[in-house]
Each structure stands twice: as C-alpha cells, then as structure tokens.
Coordinates of C-alpha atoms and ligand atoms in Angstrom, one line a residue:
M1173 CA 2.8 -32.4 -18.4
Q1174 CA 1.8 -29.5 -20.8
V1175 CA 2.7 -26.2 -20.2
L1176 CA -0.6 -23.6 -20.8
S1177 CA 0.4 -19.9 -21.9
I1178 CA -3.0 -18.3 -20.8
E1179 CA -3.3 -15.2 -22.2
T1180 CA -4.1 -11.8 -19.3
K1181 CA -4.1 -8.3 -19.2
P1182 CA -2.0 -6.0 -16.6
F1183 CA -3.9 -4.8 -13.6
P1184 CA -2.5 -0.8 -12.6
D1185 CA -2.0 -1.6 -8.9
Q1186 CA 0.7 -3.9 -8.6
R1187 CA 3.5 -2.3 -7.1
P1188 CA 5.2 -4.0 -3.2
G1189 CA 5.0 -1.8 -1.4
T1190 CA 7.4 -1.9 2.3
S1191 CA 7.2 -5.7 2.2
G1192 CA 5.7 -6.8 -1.2
L1193 CA 2.1 -6.5 -2.5
R1194 CA -0.7 -6.4 0.1
K1195 CA -4.3 -5.8 -1.2
K1196 CA -7.7 -6.9 -0.1
V1197 CA -8.8 -10.8 -0.2
R1198 CA -11.4 -9.6 -2.7
V1199 CA -8.6 -7.5 -4.9
F1200 CA -6.2 -10.6 -4.8
Q1201 CA -9.6 -13.1 -5.9
Q1202 CA -10.2 -10.9 -9.1
P1203 CA -9.8 -13.9 -12.3
R1204 CA -6.3 -13.4 -12.9
Y1205 CA -5.3 -11.3 -10.1
L1206 CA -2.6 -13.9 -8.3
E1207 CA -1.9 -15.3 -11.7
N1208 CA -0.3 -11.8 -12.7
F1209 CA 1.7 -11.0 -10.1
V1210 CA 3.1 -14.4 -9.2
Q1211 CA 4.0 -14.2 -13.1
S1212 CA 5.8 -10.7 -13.0
V1213 CA 7.6 -12.2 -10.0
F1214 CA 8.7 -15.0 -12.0
D1215 CA 9.6 -12.8 -15.5
S1216 CA 11.6 -11.0 -13.1
L1217 CA 14.0 -14.0 -12.3
S1218 CA 16.7 -15.1 -14.7
G1219 CA 17.6 -19.0 -14.4
I1220 CA 15.0 -20.1 -12.5
A1221 CA 14.7 -23.6 -14.9
G1222 CA 15.5 -26.7 -12.5
Q1223 CA 15.9 -24.8 -9.2
T1224 CA 14.4 -24.6 -5.4
L1225 CA 12.0 -22.3 -4.1
V1226 CA 10.4 -22.1 -0.9
L1227 CA 6.6 -21.7 -0.3
G1228 CA 4.3 -20.9 2.7
G1229 CA 1.8 -18.5 4.3
D1230 CA 0.6 -17.5 7.4
G1231 CA -2.7 -19.7 7.3
R1232 CA -4.7 -17.0 6.7
Y1233 CA -7.5 -16.5 4.8
Y1234 CA -6.6 -17.4 0.6
N1235 CA -3.9 -18.7 1.5
A1236 CA -5.0 -22.6 0.5
E1237 CA -6.3 -21.3 -2.5
A1238 CA -3.4 -19.1 -3.7
L1239 CA -0.5 -21.9 -2.7
Q1240 CA -2.1 -24.5 -5.0
V1241 CA -2.5 -21.6 -8.1
I1242 CA 2.0 -20.9 -7.4
L1243 CA 2.3 -24.4 -7.4
R1244 CA 0.9 -25.2 -10.9
M1245 CA 2.7 -21.7 -11.8
A1246 CA 6.2 -23.3 -10.1
A1247 CA 5.9 -26.1 -12.5
G1248 CA 4.3 -23.8 -15.8
N1249 CA 8.2 -21.8 -15.2
G1250 CA 10.2 -24.8 -14.8
F1251 CA 10.8 -24.8 -11.5
G1252 CA 12.9 -28.3 -10.2
R1253 CA 11.4 -28.1 -6.6
V1254 CA 9.0 -26.6 -4.2
I1255 CA 10.1 -26.6 -0.6
I1256 CA 6.6 -25.9 1.0
G1257 CA 5.3 -26.2 4.9
R1258 CA 2.7 -29.0 5.9
G1259 CA -0.6 -27.2 5.8
G1260 CA 0.8 -24.6 3.9
L1261 CA 2.1 -22.8 6.4
L1262 CA 5.3 -21.6 7.2
S1263 CA 6.6 -18.3 8.9
T1264 CA 8.6 -15.8 7.5
P1265 CA 11.5 -16.1 9.0
A1266 CA 10.9 -19.9 8.2
V1267 CA 11.3 -19.3 5.0
S1268 CA 14.1 -17.3 5.5
C1269 CA 16.1 -19.8 6.9
L1270 CA 14.5 -22.7 4.5
I1271 CA 16.0 -20.4 1.5
R1272 CA 19.1 -20.4 3.5
K1273 CA 19.7 -23.8 4.7
H1274 CA 18.5 -25.6 1.1
R1275 CA 20.3 -23.2 -0.7
A1276 CA 16.9 -22.4 -3.0
F1277 CA 16.7 -19.7 -5.4
G1278 CA 13.9 -18.0 -3.9
G1279 CA 10.7 -18.1 -1.9
I1280 CA 7.5 -16.6 -1.8
V1281 CA 5.9 -15.9 1.6
L1282 CA 1.8 -15.6 1.8
S1283 CA 1.1 -13.1 4.2
A1284 CA -0.6 -9.1 5.4
S1285 CA 1.7 -10.0 8.5
H1286 CA 0.1 -8.1 11.2
N1287 CA -2.9 -6.9 9.0
A1288 CA -6.3 -8.8 9.4
A1289 CA -7.6 -11.6 7.5
G1290 CA -11.0 -13.0 6.5
P1291 CA -12.2 -12.4 3.2
D1292 CA -12.9 -9.1 3.8
E1293 CA -9.5 -8.3 4.9
D1294 CA -6.2 -8.4 3.5
F1295 CA -3.8 -10.7 1.9
G1296 CA -0.3 -10.2 0.9
I1297 CA 2.5 -11.7 -1.5
K1298 CA 6.1 -11.0 -0.7
Y1299 CA 9.4 -12.5 -2.7
N1300 CA 12.9 -13.0 -1.2
I1301 CA 15.8 -13.8 -2.7
D1302 CA 18.5 -16.2 -2.5
N1303 CA 20.6 -14.8 0.7
G1304 CA 16.4 -15.6 2.5
G1305 CA 15.8 -11.6 2.9
P1306 CA 13.5 -9.3 0.8
A1307 CA 13.5 -8.7 -2.5
P1308 CA 15.4 -5.4 -2.8
E1309 CA 14.1 -2.3 -4.4
N1310 CA 15.5 -2.7 -7.6
L1311 CA 13.4 -6.1 -7.8
T1312 CA 10.4 -5.2 -6.4
E1313 CA 10.9 -2.2 -9.1
Q1314 CA 12.0 -5.1 -12.0
I1315 CA 8.6 -7.0 -10.8
H1316 CA 6.3 -3.7 -11.2
R1317 CA 7.3 -3.6 -14.4
H1318 CA 6.6 -6.9 -15.7
S1319 CA 3.3 -6.6 -14.1
V1320 CA 2.4 -3.3 -16.3
D1321 CA 3.6 -5.4 -19.3
I1322 CA 2.3 -8.6 -18.7
R1323 CA 0.4 -10.7 -21.8
R1324 CA 0.4 -13.9 -20.7
Y1325 CA 1.3 -16.9 -17.9
L1326 CA 2.5 -19.7 -17.3
I1327 CA 0.8 -22.9 -16.0
V1328 CA 0.0 -26.4 -15.5
S1329 CA -3.2 -28.2 -15.2
H1330 CA -3.3 -30.2 -12.3
P1331 CA -5.5 -31.1 -9.4
D1332 CA -4.5 -29.5 -5.8
I1333 CA -1.7 -31.2 -3.9
D1334 CA -2.2 -32.5 -0.8
L1335 CA -0.5 -30.3 1.7
E1336 CA -1.7 -31.7 4.8
S1337 CA 1.2 -34.7 5.6
N1338 CA 5.1 -34.5 4.9
G1339 CA 6.1 -36.4 1.6
L1340 CA 7.1 -36.0 -1.8
F1341 CA 4.9 -35.1 -5.2
R1342 CA 5.6 -34.7 -8.5
L1343 CA 3.7 -32.1 -10.6
G1344 CA 4.8 -32.6 -14.1
G1345 CA 8.5 -31.5 -14.0
L1346 CA 8.0 -30.2 -10.7
V1347 CA 9.5 -31.8 -7.6
V1348 CA 7.0 -30.7 -4.3
E1349 CA 8.4 -31.6 -1.0
V1350 CA 5.9 -31.1 2.1
V1351 CA 7.7 -30.9 5.0
D1352 CA 7.4 -30.2 8.8
P1353 CA 7.3 -26.1 9.0
V1354 CA 8.9 -26.1 12.7
A1355 CA 12.0 -28.3 12.8
D1356 CA 14.4 -26.7 10.6
Y1357 CA 13.8 -23.3 12.4
A1358 CA 13.8 -24.7 16.2
D1359 CA 17.1 -26.6 15.1
L1360 CA 18.9 -23.0 13.9
M1361 CA 16.9 -21.4 17.4
E1362 CA 19.6 -24.1 18.9
T1363 CA 22.3 -23.2 17.5
L1364 CA 21.8 -19.7 19.1
F1365 CA 20.9 -19.9 22.8
D1366 CA 21.3 -21.9 25.3
F1367 CA 18.5 -24.2 25.8
D1368 CA 20.1 -26.1 29.0
R1369 CA 19.7 -22.7 30.6
I1370 CA 16.0 -21.4 29.4
R1371 CA 15.3 -25.4 30.3
E1372 CA 16.3 -24.6 33.5
L1373 CA 14.8 -21.6 33.9
F1374 CA 10.9 -23.2 33.0
A1375 CA 12.1 -26.1 35.6
S1376 CA 13.1 -24.3 38.2
G1377 CA 9.2 -23.6 39.1
R1378 CA 10.1 -19.6 39.7
F1379 CA 9.5 -18.4 36.3
R1380 CA 6.2 -18.7 34.4
M1381 CA 5.7 -17.2 31.0
S1382 CA 2.6 -16.3 28.6
F1383 CA 3.2 -16.6 25.0
D1384 CA 0.5 -15.5 22.7
A1385 CA 0.1 -16.8 19.5
M1386 CA -2.4 -14.3 18.1
N1387 CA -4.2 -17.8 16.5
A1388 CA -1.9 -17.0 13.8
V1389 CA 1.1 -19.0 12.5
T1390 CA 3.8 -18.7 15.4
G1391 CA 1.4 -21.0 17.3
P1392 CA 3.6 -24.7 16.2
Y1393 CA 6.7 -23.1 16.6
A1394 CA 6.2 -21.4 20.1
R1395 CA 4.7 -25.0 20.9
E1396 CA 7.3 -27.4 19.7
I1397 CA 10.0 -24.7 21.4
L1398 CA 9.2 -23.6 24.5
E1399 CA 7.0 -26.3 25.8
R1400 CA 8.2 -29.0 23.9
R1401 CA 12.3 -28.5 23.4
L1402 CA 12.3 -25.7 26.5
G1403 CA 9.8 -27.7 28.6
A1404 CA 7.7 -25.2 29.7
P1405 CA 4.5 -25.9 31.1
T1406 CA 2.1 -26.7 28.5
G1407 CA -0.6 -23.7 27.8
T1408 CA 2.3 -21.5 28.3
V1409 CA 1.4 -21.0 24.9
V1410 CA -1.6 -19.5 24.2
R1411 CA -3.9 -18.8 20.9
A1412 CA -2.3 -21.3 19.4
Q1413 CA -4.0 -22.7 16.7
P1414 CA -3.2 -20.7 13.0
L1415 CA -6.7 -19.7 12.1
P1416 CA -7.7 -18.5 8.3
D1417 CA -9.4 -15.4 9.8
F1418 CA -7.0 -14.9 13.3
G1419 CA -9.9 -15.5 15.7
G1420 CA -11.2 -12.6 13.8
G1421 CA -8.3 -10.8 15.5
H1422 CA -5.4 -8.4 14.9
P1423 CA -1.9 -10.3 15.1
D1424 CA -0.1 -7.1 15.7
P1425 CA 2.2 -7.5 18.9
N1426 CA 1.5 -4.1 20.3
L1427 CA 0.0 -2.6 23.7
I1428 CA -3.9 -2.0 21.6
H1429 CA -3.8 -4.9 19.6
A1430 CA -2.3 -8.2 22.2
H1431 CA -4.4 -6.4 24.9
Q1432 CA -5.7 -9.4 26.4
L1433 CA -2.0 -10.3 26.9
V1434 CA -1.4 -6.8 28.2
E1435 CA -4.2 -6.7 30.4
M1436 CA -2.9 -10.1 31.9
M1437 CA 0.8 -8.5 32.8
N1438 CA -1.2 -5.3 34.4
G1439 CA -3.7 -7.5 36.8
S1440 CA -3.2 -8.9 40.0
W1441 CA -1.5 -12.5 38.2
P1442 CA 0.7 -11.2 36.2
A1443 CA 3.2 -14.4 34.3
D1444 CA 7.1 -13.5 35.0
F1445 CA 7.5 -12.5 31.5
A1446 CA 5.2 -12.2 28.1
A1447 CA 5.7 -12.1 24.6
A1448 CA 3.3 -11.9 21.9
S1449 CA 4.5 -12.4 17.4
D1450 CA 2.6 -11.3 15.0
G1451 CA 0.4 -13.2 11.6
D1452 CA 3.6 -14.2 10.1
G1453 CA 5.7 -14.7 13.0
D1454 CA 8.2 -11.7 12.3
R1455 CA 7.6 -9.6 15.1
N1456 CA 7.5 -9.3 18.6
M1457 CA 6.4 -7.4 21.7
I1458 CA 8.0 -8.2 25.5
L1459 CA 6.4 -7.6 28.4
G1460 CA 7.9 -7.4 32.1
P1461 CA 4.4 -7.9 34.9
G1462 CA 3.1 -4.3 34.9
F1463 CA 6.3 -3.4 32.1
Y1464 CA 6.2 -3.0 28.2
I1465 CA 9.5 -3.1 26.7
N1466 CA 9.6 -0.4 23.9
P1467 CA 11.2 -2.4 20.9
G1468 CA 14.3 0.1 20.5
D1469 CA 15.0 -0.1 24.2
S1470 CA 14.8 -4.2 23.1
L1471 CA 17.0 -3.9 20.4
A1472 CA 19.7 -1.2 22.6
V1473 CA 19.5 -4.3 25.7
L1474 CA 19.9 -7.2 23.1
A1475 CA 23.2 -5.5 21.9
A1476 CA 24.4 -4.7 25.2
N1477 CA 23.9 -8.0 26.1
A1478 CA 25.0 -10.0 23.2
H1479 CA 28.3 -11.7 24.9
R1480 CA 26.3 -13.5 27.2
V1481 CA 23.9 -15.2 24.5
P1482 CA 25.9 -18.6 22.4
G1483 CA 25.4 -17.6 19.4
Y1484 CA 26.8 -14.0 19.6
A1485 CA 29.4 -14.6 22.1
K1486 CA 31.9 -13.3 20.0
G1487 CA 30.7 -10.1 19.6
L1488 CA 29.2 -7.9 17.4
V1489 CA 30.2 -6.3 14.0
G1490 CA 28.2 -3.8 13.7
V1491 CA 24.3 -2.9 14.4
A1492 CA 21.4 -1.4 12.9
R1493 CA 18.4 0.1 13.2
S1494 CA 15.4 1.7 10.9
M1495 CA 15.6 5.8 10.8
P1496 CA 12.5 6.5 12.8
T1497 CA 13.6 3.7 15.3
S1498 CA 14.8 5.3 18.7
A1499 CA 18.6 6.1 19.1
A1500 CA 19.1 3.3 22.2
V1501 CA 20.9 0.9 20.4
D1502 CA 23.3 4.3 19.0
R1503 CA 24.6 4.6 22.7
V1504 CA 25.3 0.8 22.9
A1505 CA 27.2 1.1 19.7
E1506 CA 29.0 3.5 20.4
H1507 CA 29.9 1.7 24.0
L1508 CA 30.8 -0.8 22.3
S1509 CA 32.7 0.9 19.7
I1510 CA 31.2 -0.7 16.9
P1511 CA 29.9 1.2 13.5
C1512 CA 25.3 1.9 13.9
Y1513 CA 23.8 2.2 10.5
E1514 CA 20.3 4.3 9.8
T1515 CA 18.3 2.8 7.0
P1516 CA 15.0 3.5 5.5
T1517 CA 12.2 1.4 7.0
G1518 CA 12.0 -2.1 6.1
W1519 CA 13.7 -5.1 6.9
K1520 CA 15.0 -5.3 3.1
F1521 CA 17.5 -2.4 3.7
F1522 CA 19.1 -4.4 6.3
G1523 CA 19.9 -7.2 3.8
N1524 CA 23.3 -6.1 2.2
L1525 CA 24.5 -4.7 5.9
L1526 CA 24.0 -8.6 7.1
D1527 CA 25.2 -10.2 3.3
A1528 CA 28.5 -8.0 3.7
G1529 CA 29.0 -8.9 7.4
R1530 CA 28.7 -5.3 8.2
I1531 CA 25.7 -5.9 11.1
T1532 CA 24.7 -8.6 13.1
L1533 CA 22.3 -7.3 14.9
C1534 CA 19.3 -5.1 13.8
G1535 CA 15.4 -3.5 14.5
E1536 CA 12.9 -1.5 13.9
E1537 CA 10.6 0.5 16.2
S1538 CA 7.8 -1.8 14.5
F1539 CA 8.4 -4.3 17.1
G1540 CA 10.7 -5.9 14.3
T1541 CA 14.2 -7.2 15.6
G1542 CA 16.5 -9.7 14.2
S1543 CA 20.0 -11.1 13.4
N1544 CA 22.5 -12.7 11.3
H1545 CA 21.0 -15.7 11.7
I1546 CA 18.4 -15.5 8.6
R1547 CA 17.4 -12.1 6.7
E1548 CA 13.8 -11.5 8.3
K1549 CA 13.5 -10.4 11.1
D1550 CA 12.8 -12.7 13.5
G1551 CA 9.6 -12.8 16.2
L1552 CA 10.5 -16.3 18.5
W1553 CA 14.3 -15.6 17.9
A1554 CA 13.3 -12.2 20.2
V1555 CA 11.6 -13.7 22.7
L1556 CA 14.3 -16.1 22.8
F1557 CA 16.7 -14.2 23.4
W1558 CA 15.3 -12.8 26.0
L1559 CA 14.5 -15.8 27.8
N1560 CA 18.3 -16.8 27.4
L1561 CA 19.3 -13.3 29.0
L1562 CA 16.9 -13.7 31.9
A1563 CA 18.5 -17.5 31.9
V1564 CA 21.9 -15.8 32.7
R1565 CA 21.0 -12.6 35.0
R1566 CA 18.5 -14.4 36.7
V1567 CA 16.9 -11.1 37.4
P1568 CA 13.2 -9.6 35.5
A1569 CA 13.3 -8.2 32.3
E1570 CA 11.8 -4.8 33.9
A1571 CA 15.4 -4.7 36.0
I1572 CA 17.4 -5.6 33.1
V1573 CA 15.9 -2.7 31.4
R1574 CA 15.9 -0.2 34.1
Q1575 CA 19.6 -1.3 34.5
H1576 CA 19.7 -1.1 30.8
W1577 CA 18.7 3.0 31.3
A1578 CA 20.8 4.2 34.0
Q1579 CA 24.2 3.0 31.9
F1580 CA 22.8 4.3 28.9
G1581 CA 20.1 6.5 29.6
R1582 CA 16.5 6.4 28.5
N1583 CA 15.0 7.3 24.9
F1584 CA 11.7 7.6 25.7
F1585 CA 10.0 6.7 22.3
T1586 CA 6.1 7.0 20.8
R1587 CA 5.0 6.6 17.2
H1588 CA 1.3 7.7 17.0
D1589 CA -0.9 6.3 13.7
Y1590 CA -3.2 7.8 12.0
E1591 CA -5.5 4.9 9.9
G1592 CA -7.8 5.2 6.6
L1593 CA -7.1 9.0 6.0
D1594 CA -7.6 10.2 3.0
S1595 CA -4.9 9.1 0.5
A1596 CA -4.5 12.8 -1.5
Q1597 CA -5.0 14.6 2.0
A1598 CA -2.4 13.1 3.8
E1599 CA -0.3 13.6 0.7
Q1600 CA -1.0 16.8 0.4
M1601 CA -0.6 17.7 3.7
L1602 CA 3.1 16.0 3.7
D1603 CA 3.8 17.7 0.3
R1604 CA 3.3 21.1 2.2
L1605 CA 5.8 20.3 4.9
R1606 CA 8.4 19.3 2.8
K1607 CA 8.5 22.5 0.5
R1608 CA 9.2 24.4 3.9
L1609 CA 11.8 21.6 5.1
A1610 CA 14.4 24.2 4.1
K1611 CA 13.0 27.6 6.3
L1612 CA 12.2 25.2 9.0
P1613 CA 15.7 25.5 10.9
G1614 CA 16.5 28.2 13.4
E1615 CA 12.2 27.8 13.8
Q1616 CA 10.5 27.4 17.4
A1617 CA 8.4 24.4 17.5
A1618 CA 7.9 22.2 20.8
G1619 CA 9.0 24.9 23.1
Q1620 CA 12.7 24.8 21.3
T1621 CA 14.8 25.5 18.2
I1622 CA 14.3 23.5 15.3
Q1623 CA 18.7 22.5 14.2
Y1624 CA 17.6 20.6 11.0
A1625 CA 14.8 19.2 8.4
D1626 CA 15.2 17.0 5.6
D1627 CA 13.3 14.3 3.7
F1628 CA 15.8 11.3 4.5
S1629 CA 17.5 9.4 1.9
Y1630 CA 19.8 6.6 2.5
T1631 CA 22.4 5.7 0.4
D1632 CA 23.7 2.2 0.4
P1633 CA 27.1 2.1 2.0
V1634 CA 27.6 -1.7 0.5
D1635 CA 26.2 -1.5 -3.2
G1636 CA 25.6 2.5 -3.1
S1637 CA 22.3 2.4 -4.6
V1638 CA 20.4 5.4 -3.2
A1639 CA 16.4 5.2 -2.0
T1640 CA 15.0 8.7 -1.3
G1641 CA 11.4 10.0 0.1
Q1642 CA 11.6 8.1 3.2
G1643 CA 10.7 10.2 5.7
L1644 CA 10.0 13.6 7.1
R1645 CA 12.9 14.7 9.8
I1646 CA 12.3 17.7 12.6
G1647 CA 15.5 17.4 14.9
F1648 CA 15.7 19.9 17.7
E1649 CA 18.7 21.1 19.4
S1650 CA 18.0 19.2 22.2
G1651 CA 18.9 16.7 20.4
D1652 CA 14.7 15.4 20.5
R1653 CA 13.1 14.5 17.3
I1654 CA 9.9 14.3 15.4
V1655 CA 9.4 12.0 12.2
Y1656 CA 6.9 12.0 9.5
R1657 CA 6.0 9.0 7.1
L1658 CA 2.9 7.3 5.1
S1659 CA 3.0 3.7 5.4
G1660 CA 3.6 1.6 3.1
T1661 CA 1.9 -1.5 3.7
G1662 CA -1.5 -0.4 3.9
T1663 CA -4.6 -1.4 2.0
E1664 CA -7.3 1.3 2.9
G1665 CA -6.7 5.3 2.3
A1666 CA -2.9 6.2 3.5
T1667 CA -1.8 5.7 7.2
L1668 CA 0.3 8.3 8.8
R1669 CA 3.0 7.6 11.4
V1670 CA 4.0 10.2 13.5
Y1671 CA 7.6 8.9 15.5
M1672 CA 8.5 11.6 18.6
E1673 CA 12.1 10.8 20.8
R1674 CA 14.0 12.5 23.9
F1675 CA 16.6 11.2 25.4
V1676 CA 17.2 11.9 28.9
D1677 CA 19.8 10.8 30.8
D1678 CA 18.5 11.5 34.6
T1679 CA 17.6 8.9 36.2
S1680 CA 15.1 10.3 38.7
Q1681 CA 12.9 11.0 35.3
H1682 CA 13.4 7.2 34.2
D1683 CA 10.0 6.5 35.2
R1684 CA 7.7 8.8 33.4
T1685 CA 5.8 7.0 30.8
A1686 CA 6.1 7.8 27.1
Q1687 CA 3.0 9.6 26.5
T1688 CA 3.7 12.0 29.5
A1689 CA 7.0 12.6 28.7
L1690 CA 7.0 13.2 25.3
A1691 CA 3.7 15.6 25.8
E1692 CA 5.6 19.0 23.9
L1693 CA 6.9 16.7 21.4
I1694 CA 3.3 15.7 20.7
T1695 CA 1.6 18.9 20.6
G1696 CA 4.6 20.2 18.7
A1697 CA 4.0 17.4 16.0
E1698 CA 0.6 18.5 15.8
R1699 CA 1.4 22.0 15.6
V1700 CA 3.7 21.9 12.7
V1701 CA 2.3 19.9 10.3
G1702 CA -1.1 20.4 11.0
I1703 CA -3.3 16.7 10.9
E1704 CA -6.5 17.9 12.2
A1705 CA -6.8 20.8 10.0
S1706 CA -5.7 18.8 7.1
T1707 CA -7.1 15.7 8.3
G1708 CA -10.3 16.4 10.6
R1709 CA -8.5 13.5 13.2
S1710 CA -7.2 15.4 16.6
R1711 CA -6.1 11.9 17.6
P1712 CA -4.1 8.6 16.4
D1713 CA -5.8 5.7 16.2
V1714 CA -2.9 3.6 17.6
V1715 CA -0.3 4.7 20.3
T1716 CA 2.7 2.2 20.8
Ligands
G1P780 C1 5.3 -1.2 8.5 C2 6.5 -1.0 9.9 C3 8.0 -1.3 9.1 C4 8.3 -2.6 8.7 C5 6.8 -2.9 7.8 C6 6.6 -4.6 7.9 O1 5.6 -0.5 7.9 O2 6.3 0.5 9.7 O3 9.1 -1.0 10.3 O4 8.9 -3.1 8.7 O5 6.0 -3.3 7.9 O6 6.6 -5.4 8.5 P1 5.0 1.0 7.4 O7 3.4 0.6 7.3 O8 5.5 1.6 8.0 O9 5.6 1.2 5.5
ZN781 ZN1 5.0 -9.8 9.7

C-alpha cells in the first residue's frame, strides 16, 4: 500500500498542556489540524517501525472520525500493530494497562477528560509512552517543536475500518486488532483487590451502592466489574451508556457536576456508598450517605489502610501528591516512616517516581488517585479500593474517615475555580503577585503572619529535570496555606485555581464544613491577589 506524503503548514497553537493537547472540536476539525499534531507526535518518537500502538478514546464527539485518521497515519508511519478498543473505546487507565500488558511502544488517548463534549465543546489527544504514562515534559516540548516546523504528514489511503466487533484487520503493513476494551483492565483489578470479600458485601443484601458513569467511558467497565464480576445488582451503575455528548452533561465527578448523585446521597433514601468517574475514567469521587470525601483525605485513608488490601499487603514504599493537594497523606507517610514526594500538578510527574520504585500510591486534589499498577490515575481502581476497605472493615465510609481524622487530624481543604477569565488579565494578576513574593514573608494576611511565599519549582529526584512556575504558594506560620495557579487543561480563556488548606488536630472541630473552617483563608486569598479588582469576578464558578 502506497504511503502518501501530504504537504502541510504548521499551526502555532499545538503545545500540549497539563494533559495532552485540548482544543475545541472545531479547532480539531480544521483541515490538517489533527494530522499535523499526530504527525508531530510520531516525528518525536524514534524507532516506531513495526512497533505496537494502543489506541482508544472516551467515546466523545469526533472520536470516531479521529480514530480512523490515526489508524491510517499509524500505517503511513510504519507501526506494525495497533490495539484498539471495540467501538473505539478505551478509558485512560485501560490504555495504560494495555500498553504495559502488551509491551506496546506507546498509546494515544482521545479525550478531553472531564470537559464537556459535542460539536461546540472540547476534544483532546494525549500520547502515552511505553511505561503506560503520559509523555513527560521533554517529549511534549519536542512534539510542540515538531508541530511548528511541520511540512508533511504520512498517511495511507484506505476505507474506514469496522471497529464494532473484535477482530483483526490489515491496513497495508499494519495489523489492527480490535479488542474487548474492558477485559484486561478488569483482570488487573482482580489481581489487586479481594473480589471474594467485595462479592460477599454485595451479596449480604445490606449494602447498596450507586456508581454514576456520567454517560462517559466508565459505564462498560463499571458494569463488567461491579455488576458482573462482583455481583452488584443491575442498575448499580447509572448513566452507563457512553454517549458522544455525555448526555449533555459535564463528566466531572465533583459536587457541582455530579449533582444528581450528590442529591441522592443527601436525600431521604441514600445508597450506602456512591462513586462517580469522569469522561475518560481516570478520576473518582467517593461519597457516603450525606458525606463527601475530599480526594486528599481519600488518598490519605487509602495509604493508611493499604495493608488491608491484597495488592498492597506488603506495604507501601512511598507516596506522592501534587503540590496543591492537601498534606493529609504526608501525615500518614510520617506515621508509616515512608517518603512522601510533592510534585507539580499533572500525573506525568508521578511516572518517574513510580518507575523507580520510590512510591506505591499517589494522588491529586482534582479527584485523581492511583498506584504503581499502571501509570495513570484510575477512577474505578479507587472505587474498588474503597469497596475492599468497606468489605474488610464493615463500617461505613464516613466512620473510616472520621476515625482517620481522629488519629491523624483533619486537613480542611478547598479549591475555588474562576473559569473563562481573560487570559491576559489572569496572567497579569499572578505576575503582579509573583513580583511581590519575596517581600511577603513577615507580612500579615488572612489574620496571620506569612512564613514563606514562592513560585513552586520541582526537581525530579530520578532524572534531575526541573519544572518551574508550577504555582504560587503562600504559607503561614500556623501551617495554613494558599496556592494560586492557572489551569493547563482549559480550552477557553484562563481558569484560576485557588487552593486553601488548614490543618486542625482538635477532634471537636472536625465537624465543621471546609468552607466555614477556611472562611478566613478564603477572604485572605481574595485580598492578597485582588481577584475581583483584577478580573471582575466576585465569586468562584466551581467550589470543591
Ligand atoms: C487539572 C487538574 C490536575 C489534573 C489534570 C488532568 O489540571 O488540576 O490535577 O492532573 O487536570 O486531569 P489543570 O487544569 O489544573 O492544569
Ligand atoms: Zn480524566
């Protein structure tokens, strides 16, 4: 089959962000836009001839068209085999699992994660390397460099391949293998968790769970694992059908976007346990009746209880969290005498630590939790971890968390997001603060004294690479903390994220809500940077 070299011109805006390249669907639909980026990825890799690529997406609008283009380009660029999920579906954790299991060269995930989908919404493309994890910064920078120099892309001419049933197809020299998107991933989960105990929990008839797949990719995974393999009643998984527009919803498992589940859990007939996942299946939200579990607390609880779960019974070698995430897990690490690493935002920074065997568990405040079983965060994995704990401890999730706070103290945490800001205004606002940082220590804010103020930078302890400009931190003598950073995953304007945290040891204070306990810091965070004066916004769009 003849490989066509098609002439093209660069697009200036193809720099991957926190998690791959994310743009409006209409941007991706411009002629040559997708092709340019995919070719820039392939041109950044060496030795792809004859290699295996894993490919799939979260089922969102434009996935189907993009998958066919990528298949033809994989053939044009000399890959030997593409493993693709049936229906073009693969969750982000499943891509990571398949790359590792089949020793693939890498993988491509088509998703914009928790961002909405549809013709006027978002699309994204992310390359993962052979460890199953997101491409590290040096590779994403190379991809960007190729994208601004690109002159041609390589493709073969071939009709669309039928992805609706398992099977093998030939596309010139390329073998396309359409596989069950769920099986390998579900098998991996069985090696980590005590499925017998969880099955008993469901069989007891005294435990009702609700899992909200938000009409995104985790529906088929949750059905297979929870309802088929673990025997949870049919209907445990709601909104299980992946839809190209996610049913018009916003598949972000948080208090705002998963509000149906939250209302059910706060209502008169809550389930005993509820969870939700995001568009591509790597995020999780965990709820008990009338009780929300902050992701930072969730990570800390999992770390403290890991010895009760078969896959982690040997203990943890270390843990890691992203810088803005609460320090709850740090206290557990101290208790276990294991190292705790603080990385910049984004899963790619955990990869080296996991590969080097320095950490077993890691997580982010943005509803991401994971372990060394793959190299991505993993929504269903976190849910199964919780189910395993509930099955073993036989107490409600809330009791597990409250006992945890009683033992370790509580890290009150909140994140306030201001979305769709004017990018220049938002950047100038943070630039002004950045210039004042050095003078802040010793000054008063939020009714207390500032101890340190800096722009977070990270030196990777494994390869020595340095990431700078990762968020402005203001730390107080009391240990309280405010962090400001701009999102790297948005597609329109800028999103300002403000993170606030306070540690409280006194158990009698643990019943307060985060917004009340953090009220002073919230006001202080506004005053320090002047959000309203700079952006005109008097309140955040999303509070988690
Ligand atoms: C957000 C989260 C970050 C997460 C990323 C991908 O990135 O804050 O923790 O890794 O999505 O899911 P941000 O938009 O803040 O750059
Ligand atoms: Zn995601």
